[in-house]
Amino acid sequence: MSNAATISKPVPIGRRVKRFMADRPLIPLIILLVILVVILQILRPGIVNERWIANTIKFAIPLAILAGCQTMTMLTGGIDLSVGTVATMSAFIMATQVVNQDPAVAFLLAMMPAVLIGLVNGIGVGVFRVHPLIMTLGTSLIGTGCLQVYQRTVIASGAKIPDFLAWLGTGVTYGFPNALLLFVPLAALIVFTLARTGFGRLLYAVGDNERATRLSGVQYWQVITVLYVISSVLAGITGLLYIGLIKAPSLSLAEPLVLPSVAAAVIGGTSIFGGRGGYTGTIIGALILTVLTTLLTILQMPEGARRILFGLIVLFVTAAYLRIVEER
Amino acid sequence: MNHLLRRQGWVAGLFALLIALFIITKLIQPGYGSGDFGSLARAVLPYAFAVAAQTVVVIAGGIDLSVAAMMALTSVTAASMMNGASEEYALFVVPFVLAMGFVLGAVNGILIVVTRVPDIVVTLATLFVLQGAALLVLDAPGGAVAEWLKGLISGTVPIPGLPDAIDAWLPKALLVLIICLCIIWIPLRRSKLGLSIYAIGSSELAAFRSGVPVARTRIIAYALSGLFAAFGGLALTMSTGIGAPIPGPYLLASVAAVVLGGVALGGGKGGLLGPIVAVFVLRLVRTDLTLLAIDPNVTAIIEGAIMVAVVMFGAFITMRSRQS
């Protein structure tokens, strides 16, 4: 039955396609990715080569890790909008501290605000029950303020990008970007955690039915606090990787990645209401968005149009998923 | 009745807090006078409209994350339309921008009703879209504003027969705020529509069973929110003289002031006066921090921390009331 649906386009035209998409969201996503690459090849013949692929993967990885933060928080029905600020903070602190400090010390210093913001997010959401969106938005505002104050204190010392991070961010070995060395284990860990460990199941459980989870003895606030700390730490690591890629520390370094990270998780099939989704879809979602960005750049679409498109994607995909769920 | 008393008590408490803050301000800065009060009123203006926009939606049981982006879009639209245009042209721009806010707000509401996606997701998506649209209108801060619009919120209201000393404490910005809010809010509050908004916020099912057109009321609530946000965008353009496509910190500020103003985040409770007083309280705290010669960036941190704390407190109260 599903074979017949594979041939048809990934547009919800019939019930079977809908059911198929609900069961196996990965296949239509991969088809969409291939279609986008083909369109790109038609528009600019010869653009799709080894170097382009390596480049696309390089830029997709930071997005994919941040989208991983969104995937995990969304599974519990939350969202983490502070990832951009956290990534920027860790990148900026790393770049400025490494001038005078040992890289290991600089690394620890860089990860400190990440842990702290994650902890505050987790306590706010888990204990005080603030809506995650409002909470993470608030901590990101505070974080940005702290970063501005911090910037004044280090303005004289300058900044530099550690060679290791530059190697990790931009280097390519045998046609494979070095960033994969970090990303592949990380992605495997996230997929494994979500699918095979107790913590991963708790995330799904909390997102699916919080009351039932609590009644069966789960300490809701502990799960949420750990989750937001993990999310923040991942964002911090992304920041370090991203500074190696961009090589220019600024106070709004990773901010443009926030909206796409939400969009990537939503495209990847993670329900923004919680309880459904996974990380593999998110990775493909991040790839799709990176290719889409290249496409929009080639078409000379301005930044504003890109944001509008991302917004519409989030809305459309969420509405479509809601329909699919109701159909069942 | 007891409940009504308690709610008025909350607003009265806020007023007391505001007066206490004024006294503290006067102690910190003995020279704090009418001129400073005027600039406070001007600074409050966009915040107050953002809060009004959020209040209407929260009372109706929803939340609007696109408030700040809507203000940015209406602000840049107004600024770019008035750029190089004649003074009279602004007479057309103002109603146009207000209508635009109303329509875009209604679109928010229609999307929520039609797609049945939760309001928080829909308005997050429209937040992206409106931000993008604002960048398309103006990709960098710019534009201009008609002189008479700027004049509308600067200076004081000359009332004949009143001594100048009292007159000086009546900045035009405050008057504009009060008039704009009252013209919309008071008739709304007394109408059937206003009652419907409170009803759907209190209990959607009960409202539906009592014959309240839930979908239509929700759309109108979001449309009014858009209208208030458009006022906010205009106020922003009027006070800065330009339009900026990047939204300011109005979203968090509006939610914080709504909570501090005694409007329950669950909906159906509270009024507009509380949140507006709360905005003045939050702004005055900022003024005090500035007067204490604290680094403006540190001020931003403290302000953010206060807002987060207020929202946390509000969520805590909501949780408690739900349990009892």
XYZ file of C-alpha atoms in Angstrom:
652
model
C 0.000 0.000 0.000
C 2.729 2.384 0.875
C 4.617 1.596 -2.304
C 1.939 3.202 -4.396
C 2.134 6.322 -2.296
C 5.906 6.592 -2.665
C 5.519 7.385 -6.315
C 3.093 10.238 -5.788
C 4.409 13.668 -4.847
C 4.906 14.643 -1.184
C 1.834 16.839 -1.302
C -1.136 15.784 0.773
C -3.494 15.031 -2.107
C -5.116 11.938 -0.789
C -5.760 10.032 2.363
C -3.161 7.421 1.549
C -0.461 9.995 1.059
C -1.488 11.594 4.316
C -1.361 8.331 6.190
C 1.917 7.479 4.557
C 3.390 10.809 5.581
C 2.208 10.321 9.119
C 3.775 6.877 9.282
C 7.035 7.621 7.530
C 7.713 11.327 7.511
C 11.342 10.811 6.461
C 10.727 9.669 2.886
C 8.747 12.709 1.677
C 11.381 14.895 3.370
C 14.207 13.222 1.482
C 12.223 13.542 -1.746
C 11.770 17.247 -1.021
C 15.511 17.613 -0.394
C 16.324 15.900 -3.703
C 13.816 18.083 -5.558
C 15.431 21.208 -4.121
C 18.912 20.054 -5.152
C 17.639 19.270 -8.666
C 16.044 22.727 -8.963
C 19.357 24.229 -7.847
C 21.236 22.218 -10.472
C 18.794 23.365 -13.171
C 19.097 27.022 -12.165
C 22.913 26.966 -11.962
C 24.179 23.963 -13.937
C 27.323 22.507 -12.409
C 26.860 24.039 -8.957
C 26.243 20.667 -7.342
C 29.718 19.198 -6.915
C 31.846 17.770 -4.156
C 32.846 21.147 -2.808
C 29.300 22.427 -2.747
C 28.111 19.388 -0.863
C 30.880 19.747 1.723
C 30.026 23.414 2.088
C 26.317 22.753 2.490
C 26.999 20.164 5.169
C 29.341 22.553 6.961
C 26.663 25.206 7.200
C 23.892 22.736 7.966
C 25.653 21.258 11.011
C 25.369 24.224 13.428
C 21.754 24.622 12.361
C 21.133 20.908 12.864
C 22.541 20.950 16.410
C 20.454 23.982 17.371
C 17.451 22.320 15.780
C 18.279 19.360 18.024
C 17.757 21.649 21.031
C 14.391 22.630 19.599
C 13.487 19.012 18.843
C 14.118 17.876 22.392
C 12.338 20.816 24.014
C 9.453 20.556 21.554
C 9.000 16.890 22.445
C 7.952 18.079 25.899
C 5.711 20.731 24.375
C 8.261 23.504 24.918
C 10.631 25.552 22.809
C 14.040 27.107 23.495
C 14.450 30.552 21.981
C 17.551 31.314 24.051
C 19.778 29.009 21.960
C 20.907 31.882 19.722
C 22.019 34.006 22.648
C 23.661 31.065 24.408
C 25.611 30.092 21.281
C 26.685 33.692 20.748
C 27.766 34.042 24.380
C 29.891 30.904 24.420
C 31.469 31.797 21.072
C 32.240 35.349 22.121
C 33.626 34.355 25.518
C 35.756 31.640 23.940
C 37.199 34.006 21.339
C 38.043 36.701 23.889
C 39.230 34.505 26.768
C 41.521 32.354 24.663
C 43.757 35.404 24.169
C 45.013 35.279 27.744
C 43.895 31.904 28.989
C 44.606 28.291 28.392
C 42.113 26.937 25.797
C 40.724 24.437 28.316
C 40.053 27.199 30.862
C 38.526 29.355 28.135
C 36.305 26.446 27.158
C 35.056 26.017 30.720
C 34.434 29.757 31.016
C 32.573 29.691 27.713
C 30.280 26.886 28.801
C 29.443 28.483 32.153
C 26.766 30.925 30.925
C 25.259 28.116 28.871
C 24.778 25.933 31.944
C 23.517 28.876 33.961
C 20.935 29.985 31.398
C 19.818 26.405 30.921
C 19.365 26.036 34.648
C 17.325 29.241 34.933
C 15.201 28.197 31.936
C 14.619 24.779 33.420
C 13.650 26.099 36.842
C 11.379 28.744 35.328
C 9.612 26.252 33.095
C 9.676 23.228 35.380
C 9.075 24.724 38.797
C 7.306 28.023 38.155
C 5.462 26.802 35.068
C 6.200 29.862 32.945
C 5.468 29.210 29.291
C 8.823 28.069 27.800
C 8.581 30.612 25.012
C 8.287 33.557 27.375
C 10.870 32.153 29.769
C 13.554 31.489 27.165
C 12.871 34.819 25.483
C 13.403 36.518 28.846
C 16.650 34.738 29.635
C 17.919 35.479 26.145
C 17.260 39.195 26.714
C 19.143 39.041 30.026
C 21.955 37.080 28.374
C 22.319 39.644 25.616
C 22.525 42.381 28.251
C 25.227 40.478 30.142
C 27.162 39.969 26.931
C 27.102 43.690 26.212
C 28.454 44.450 29.652
C 31.093 41.757 29.237
C 32.119 43.106 25.854
C 33.176 46.398 27.444
C 35.538 44.656 29.812
C 37.384 42.800 27.071
C 37.298 45.387 24.345
C 41.004 46.115 24.839
C 42.264 42.557 24.805
C 40.906 41.709 21.361
C 39.794 38.331 20.154
C 41.175 35.397 18.277
C 39.797 32.141 16.972
C 41.578 29.061 18.349
C 43.183 27.063 15.533
C 41.431 23.930 16.659
C 37.984 25.500 16.295
C 38.864 26.923 12.890
C 40.050 23.470 11.831
C 36.855 21.909 13.144
C 34.606 24.556 11.655
C 36.026 25.001 8.185
C 38.476 22.170 7.570
C 37.791 19.445 5.025
C 39.569 16.077 5.079
C 39.219 13.740 2.064
C 36.154 15.682 0.979
C 34.471 15.298 4.364
C 34.046 18.374 6.566
C 35.842 17.989 9.887
C 32.752 19.208 11.686
C 31.265 15.786 11.015
C 33.726 14.440 13.607
C 31.777 16.368 16.203
C 28.358 16.080 14.664
C 28.113 12.367 13.906
C 28.745 11.205 17.505
C 26.555 14.007 18.830
C 23.679 13.162 16.505
C 24.041 9.465 17.275
C 23.931 10.274 20.975
C 20.787 12.385 20.609
C 19.034 9.762 18.479
C 20.072 7.025 20.914
C 18.991 9.052 23.952
C 15.585 9.816 22.485
C 14.859 6.322 21.231
C 16.541 3.983 23.677
C 17.012 5.547 27.086
C 14.662 6.190 29.955
C 15.294 9.919 29.786
C 14.283 10.010 26.128
C 11.064 8.168 26.863
C 10.348 10.564 29.702
C 10.574 13.447 27.245
C 8.014 11.844 24.958
C 5.845 10.937 27.946
C 5.895 14.434 29.419
C 5.002 15.930 26.044
C 2.272 13.428 25.371
C 0.429 13.630 28.660
C 2.030 15.613 31.414
C -0.619 14.808 34.014
C -0.436 11.091 33.422
C 3.352 11.211 33.623
C 3.232 13.078 36.898
C 0.653 10.693 38.332
C 2.915 7.775 37.474
C 5.583 9.195 39.711
C 7.821 11.210 37.393
C 9.335 14.337 38.896
C 8.317 16.750 36.148
C 10.580 19.587 37.204
C 13.683 17.395 37.307
C 13.117 16.160 33.760
C 12.497 19.678 32.485
C 15.494 21.177 34.287
C 17.875 18.529 32.960
C 16.377 18.949 29.486
C 16.893 22.714 29.346
C 20.443 22.421 30.695
C 21.250 19.865 27.980
C 19.658 22.091 25.374
C 21.731 25.063 26.525
C 24.983 23.082 26.609
C 24.330 21.871 23.065
C 23.718 25.468 22.037
C 27.017 26.446 23.673
C 28.891 23.762 21.736
C 27.200 24.971 18.558
C 28.464 28.443 19.300
C 32.063 27.182 19.493
C 31.655 25.310 16.220
C 29.986 28.273 14.563
C 32.720 30.731 15.543
C 35.195 28.355 13.903
C 33.068 28.509 10.753
C 32.283 32.236 10.646
C 35.584 33.417 12.222
C 34.216 36.820 13.192
C 33.008 37.134 16.794
C 30.084 39.505 17.109
C 27.259 40.132 19.531
C 24.632 38.750 17.175
C 26.614 35.812 15.790
C 24.127 32.959 16.111
C 20.942 35.040 16.364
C 19.984 34.451 12.677
C 19.970 30.698 13.335
C 17.154 30.760 15.888
C 14.134 30.999 13.605
C 15.509 28.454 11.088
C 16.250 26.032 13.945
C 12.594 26.116 14.959
C 11.554 25.732 11.340
C 13.974 22.805 10.815
C 12.540 20.880 13.758
C 8.985 21.552 12.616
C 9.741 20.494 9.024
C 11.474 17.396 10.361
C 8.187 16.194 11.756
C 8.518 17.091 15.416
C 5.185 18.252 16.725
C 5.341 21.636 18.401
C 2.670 20.365 20.817
C 4.962 17.662 22.137
C 5.052 13.904 22.256
C 5.812 13.199 18.608
C 8.882 13.491 16.414
C 12.530 12.558 16.314
C 15.985 13.841 15.536
C 16.620 12.165 12.154
C 13.831 14.172 10.561
C 15.259 17.332 12.087
C 18.686 16.723 10.498
C 17.072 16.428 7.079
C 14.986 19.495 7.899
C 18.210 21.419 8.580
C 19.679 20.228 5.261
C 16.507 21.257 3.432
C 16.629 24.716 4.954
C 20.325 25.158 4.117
C 19.715 24.181 0.480
C 16.624 26.383 0.438
C 18.701 29.302 1.724
C 21.234 28.767 -1.087
C 18.364 28.653 -3.549
C 16.855 31.865 -2.200
C 20.270 33.543 -2.310
C 20.678 32.545 -5.950
C 17.208 33.882 -6.661
C 18.392 37.063 -4.889
C 15.579 36.968 -2.379
C 16.095 39.473 0.427
C 16.393 38.529 4.098
C 12.851 39.721 4.781
C 11.324 37.371 2.210
C 13.304 34.518 3.719
C 11.860 35.171 7.168
C 8.351 35.360 5.730
C 8.926 32.027 4.043
C 10.176 30.418 7.272
C 7.138 31.726 9.141
C 4.762 30.387 6.518
C 6.553 27.019 6.538
C 6.133 26.701 10.316
C 2.459 27.622 10.117
C 1.662 25.461 7.115
C 3.489 22.369 8.336
C 1.983 22.612 11.825
C -1.517 22.967 10.381
C -0.888 20.028 8.044
C 0.308 17.799 10.881
C -2.709 18.733 12.934
C -4.954 17.601 10.072
C -3.074 14.302 9.782
C -3.420 13.608 13.482
C -7.116 14.413 13.447
C -7.634 12.108 10.494
C -6.497 9.086 12.443
C -18.606 41.697 44.559
C -15.833 40.576 46.831
C -13.853 39.633 43.763
C -14.405 43.045 42.189
C -13.158 44.667 45.369
C -10.068 42.508 45.326
C -9.338 43.415 41.728
C -9.705 47.118 42.402
C -7.488 46.516 45.413
C -4.783 45.191 43.093
C -4.967 48.284 40.883
C -4.997 50.522 43.969
C -1.916 48.709 45.234
C -0.212 49.330 41.917
C -1.086 53.027 42.157
C 0.410 53.103 45.642
C 3.539 51.420 44.277
C 3.709 53.990 41.491
C 3.428 56.884 43.942
C 6.070 55.295 46.184
C 8.349 55.021 43.153
C 7.743 58.697 42.319
C 8.733 59.620 45.867
C 11.873 57.459 45.599
C 12.685 59.119 42.292
C 12.286 62.516 43.883
C 14.607 61.448 46.700
C 17.258 60.151 44.303
C 17.022 63.172 42.070
C 15.594 66.204 43.882
C 15.467 68.036 40.564
C 13.017 65.510 39.057
C 10.298 67.732 37.652
C 7.562 68.103 35.107
C 9.942 67.939 32.157
C 11.188 64.525 33.253
C 7.631 63.397 33.763
C 6.901 64.447 30.180
C 9.769 62.343 28.849
C 8.594 59.433 30.992
C 5.139 59.711 29.410
C 6.713 59.767 25.936
C 8.833 56.708 26.722
C 5.810 54.875 28.096
C 3.647 55.533 25.029
C 4.769 52.649 22.752
C 4.991 50.271 25.720
C 1.499 51.209 26.861
C 0.026 50.453 23.450
C 1.912 47.153 23.262
C 0.487 46.257 26.650
C -3.029 47.255 25.591
C -2.642 45.013 22.536
C -1.549 42.102 24.703
C -4.227 42.743 27.339
C -7.173 42.409 24.959
C -5.919 39.049 23.677
C -4.994 37.713 27.106
C -8.438 38.604 28.465
C -9.902 36.630 25.551
C -7.872 33.641 26.747
C -5.071 33.793 24.194
C -1.640 35.306 23.768
C -0.177 37.371 20.934
C 3.538 36.904 20.309
C 3.467 39.048 17.179
C 2.845 42.327 19.058
C 6.414 43.627 18.776
C 6.775 42.545 15.154
C 3.433 44.169 14.317
C 4.668 47.404 15.877
C 7.874 47.202 13.849
C 5.956 46.653 10.607
C 3.434 49.449 11.204
C 6.239 51.754 12.327
C 8.365 51.240 9.206
C 5.308 51.443 6.968
C 4.338 54.780 8.462
C 7.890 56.113 8.375
C 8.549 55.097 4.779
C 5.184 56.390 3.559
C 5.740 59.763 5.186
C 9.322 59.997 3.918
C 9.469 63.008 1.630
C 5.693 63.343 1.580
C 3.744 66.454 2.466
C 2.390 67.176 5.936
C -1.180 66.632 4.780
C -0.326 63.214 3.400
C 0.196 62.022 6.977
C -3.528 62.549 7.524
C -4.012 59.668 5.149
C -1.090 57.592 6.458
C -2.337 57.418 10.054
C -5.729 55.815 9.328
C -4.124 53.607 6.694
C -1.575 52.195 9.147
C -4.214 51.739 11.840
C -6.423 49.870 9.373
C -3.441 47.758 8.376
C -2.855 46.782 12.008
C -6.537 45.947 12.432
C -6.608 43.766 9.302
C -3.325 41.961 10.087
C -4.556 41.328 13.625
C -7.771 39.915 12.195
C -5.661 37.665 9.943
C -3.972 36.337 13.104
C -7.370 35.575 14.571
C -8.693 34.008 11.370
C -5.615 31.767 11.108
C -6.122 30.605 14.692
C -9.809 29.908 14.144
C -9.472 28.285 10.729
C -6.316 26.175 11.169
C -7.121 25.329 14.816
C -3.385 25.572 15.507
C -2.823 26.942 19.040
C -2.558 30.732 19.247
C 1.001 30.610 20.552
C 2.211 28.773 17.416
C 0.209 30.855 14.959
C 1.386 34.139 16.425
C 4.961 32.797 16.531
C 4.686 32.120 12.797
C 3.159 35.539 12.111
C 5.954 36.993 14.251
C 8.430 35.636 11.678
C 6.273 36.796 8.775
C 5.687 40.325 10.077
C 9.374 40.692 10.939
C 10.245 39.671 7.398
C 7.676 42.052 5.978
C 9.124 44.881 8.081
C 12.586 44.134 6.654
C 11.127 44.197 3.142
C 9.597 47.630 3.722
C 12.805 49.096 5.171
C 16.005 47.098 5.491
C 17.645 49.646 7.776
C 16.263 52.236 10.200
C 15.077 55.209 8.214
C 12.118 57.137 6.898
C 10.619 60.285 8.277
C 7.587 61.545 10.098
C 5.327 64.554 9.640
C 6.119 67.457 11.975
C 2.582 67.758 13.328
C 2.645 64.124 14.399
C 5.869 64.708 16.314
C 4.315 67.796 17.841
C 1.346 65.737 18.941
C 3.307 64.022 21.686
C 5.847 66.642 22.698
C 5.156 69.459 25.065
C 2.251 69.940 27.417
C -1.456 70.583 27.153
C -2.296 74.214 27.691
C -5.556 74.333 29.603
C -6.857 77.849 30.086
C -7.565 78.821 33.672
C -5.003 76.398 35.089
C -1.758 77.681 36.565
C 1.358 76.797 34.598
C 2.768 74.785 37.493
C -0.038 72.226 37.215
C -0.253 72.560 33.473
C 3.359 71.433 33.130
C 2.464 68.072 34.641
C 0.058 67.288 31.825
C 2.246 66.124 28.946
C 0.539 65.746 25.591
C 1.810 62.172 25.269
C -0.180 61.172 28.344
C -3.294 62.821 26.950
C -2.858 61.066 23.575
C -2.495 57.758 25.379
C -5.568 58.273 27.542
C -7.727 59.465 24.634
C -6.695 56.660 22.270
C -7.236 53.972 24.874
C -10.506 55.381 26.195
C -12.056 55.837 22.747
C -11.649 52.136 22.081
C -11.744 50.535 25.498
C -14.692 52.203 27.259
C -17.291 51.558 24.533
C -15.871 48.051 24.131
C -16.113 47.292 27.828
C -19.741 48.382 27.917
C -20.784 46.580 24.755
C -21.970 43.052 24.185
C -18.734 42.380 22.310
C -16.652 43.276 25.353
C -18.687 40.943 27.491
C -18.208 38.207 24.882
C -14.437 38.702 24.984
C -14.431 38.217 28.756
C -16.784 35.251 28.359
C -14.630 33.310 25.883
C -11.565 33.990 28.023
C -13.291 32.742 31.141
C -14.686 29.556 29.662
C -14.886 28.964 25.965
C -17.303 26.065 26.266
C -19.669 27.904 28.595
C -19.544 30.936 26.296
C -20.303 28.782 23.268
C -23.249 27.126 25.016
C -24.629 30.502 26.005
C -24.711 31.519 22.368
C -21.575 33.662 22.179
C -20.108 33.583 18.652
C -16.717 32.298 19.849
C -14.885 32.334 16.514
C -16.014 35.832 15.598
C -15.236 37.222 19.047
C -11.744 35.714 18.968
C -11.038 37.219 15.537
C -12.206 40.626 16.728
C -10.053 40.369 19.871
C -6.964 39.750 17.731
C -7.994 42.512 15.335
C -8.220 44.947 18.252
C -4.821 43.744 19.391
C -3.469 44.526 15.936
C -5.083 47.957 16.087
C -3.452 48.749 19.438
C -0.125 47.434 18.122
C -0.493 49.766 15.129
C -1.032 52.650 17.560
C 2.152 51.479 19.268
C 4.033 51.408 15.972
C 2.856 54.942 15.178
C 3.866 56.080 18.658
C 7.291 54.572 18.068
C 7.677 56.451 14.795
C 6.363 59.651 16.349
C 8.800 59.557 19.260
C 11.905 58.530 17.303
C 11.122 60.276 14.008
C 12.120 57.158 12.045
C 11.006 53.572 11.600
C 13.161 50.628 12.701
C 12.526 47.168 11.190
C 13.977 45.264 14.162
C 11.342 44.862 16.873
C 12.195 46.229 20.311
C 11.769 44.372 23.608
C 8.033 45.007 23.583
C 6.858 41.404 23.605
C 8.333 40.443 26.954
C 7.544 43.868 28.395
C 3.910 43.559 27.359
C 3.520 40.117 28.903
C 5.249 41.236 32.104
C 3.056 44.327 32.427
C -0.094 42.314 31.749
C 0.834 39.925 34.549
C 1.855 42.710 36.909
C -1.372 44.541 36.043
C -3.483 41.778 37.510
C -4.724 40.201 34.293
C -4.681 36.422 34.670
C -2.751 34.679 31.886
C -5.578 32.134 31.728
C -7.981 34.820 30.514
C -11.333 36.247 31.513
C -10.070 38.476 34.319
C -8.699 41.963 34.765
C -8.985 45.267 32.976
C -6.877 47.707 31.018
C -6.106 50.160 33.826
C -3.951 47.740 35.827
C -1.560 46.842 32.986
C -1.199 50.507 31.979
C -0.262 51.494 35.538
C 2.100 48.501 35.572
C 3.872 49.862 32.482
C 4.443 53.155 34.266
C 5.832 51.245 37.252
C 8.230 49.239 35.062
C 9.406 52.328 33.159
C 9.865 54.334 36.328
C 12.058 51.579 37.760
C 14.200 51.985 34.671
C 14.334 55.747 35.128
C 15.437 55.265 38.714
C 18.179 52.873 37.682
C 19.383 55.404 35.133
C 19.269 58.191 37.710
C 21.375 56.069 40.037
C 24.025 56.269 37.302
C 24.000 52.549 36.630
C 25.491 51.418 33.331
C 22.637 51.302 30.777
C 23.550 47.727 29.832
C 23.347 46.652 33.461
C 20.009 48.470 33.598
C 18.840 46.297 30.711
C 19.884 43.185 32.629
C 18.095 44.272 35.812
C 15.015 45.218 33.828
C 14.997 41.867 32.057
C 15.441 40.061 35.368
C 12.527 42.002 36.896
C 10.292 41.161 33.945
C 11.213 37.467 34.075
C 10.613 37.447 37.831
C 7.205 39.094 37.371
C 6.193 36.563 34.723
C 7.424 33.710 36.945
C 5.398 35.095 39.834
C 2.321 35.403 37.625
C 2.662 31.843 36.397
C 3.082 30.667 39.980
C -0.120 32.466 41.057
C -2.028 31.019 38.087
C -0.800 27.534 39.013
C -1.875 27.973 42.643
C -5.325 29.249 41.733
C -5.804 26.312 39.402
C -4.901 23.848 42.127
C -7.226 25.307 44.736
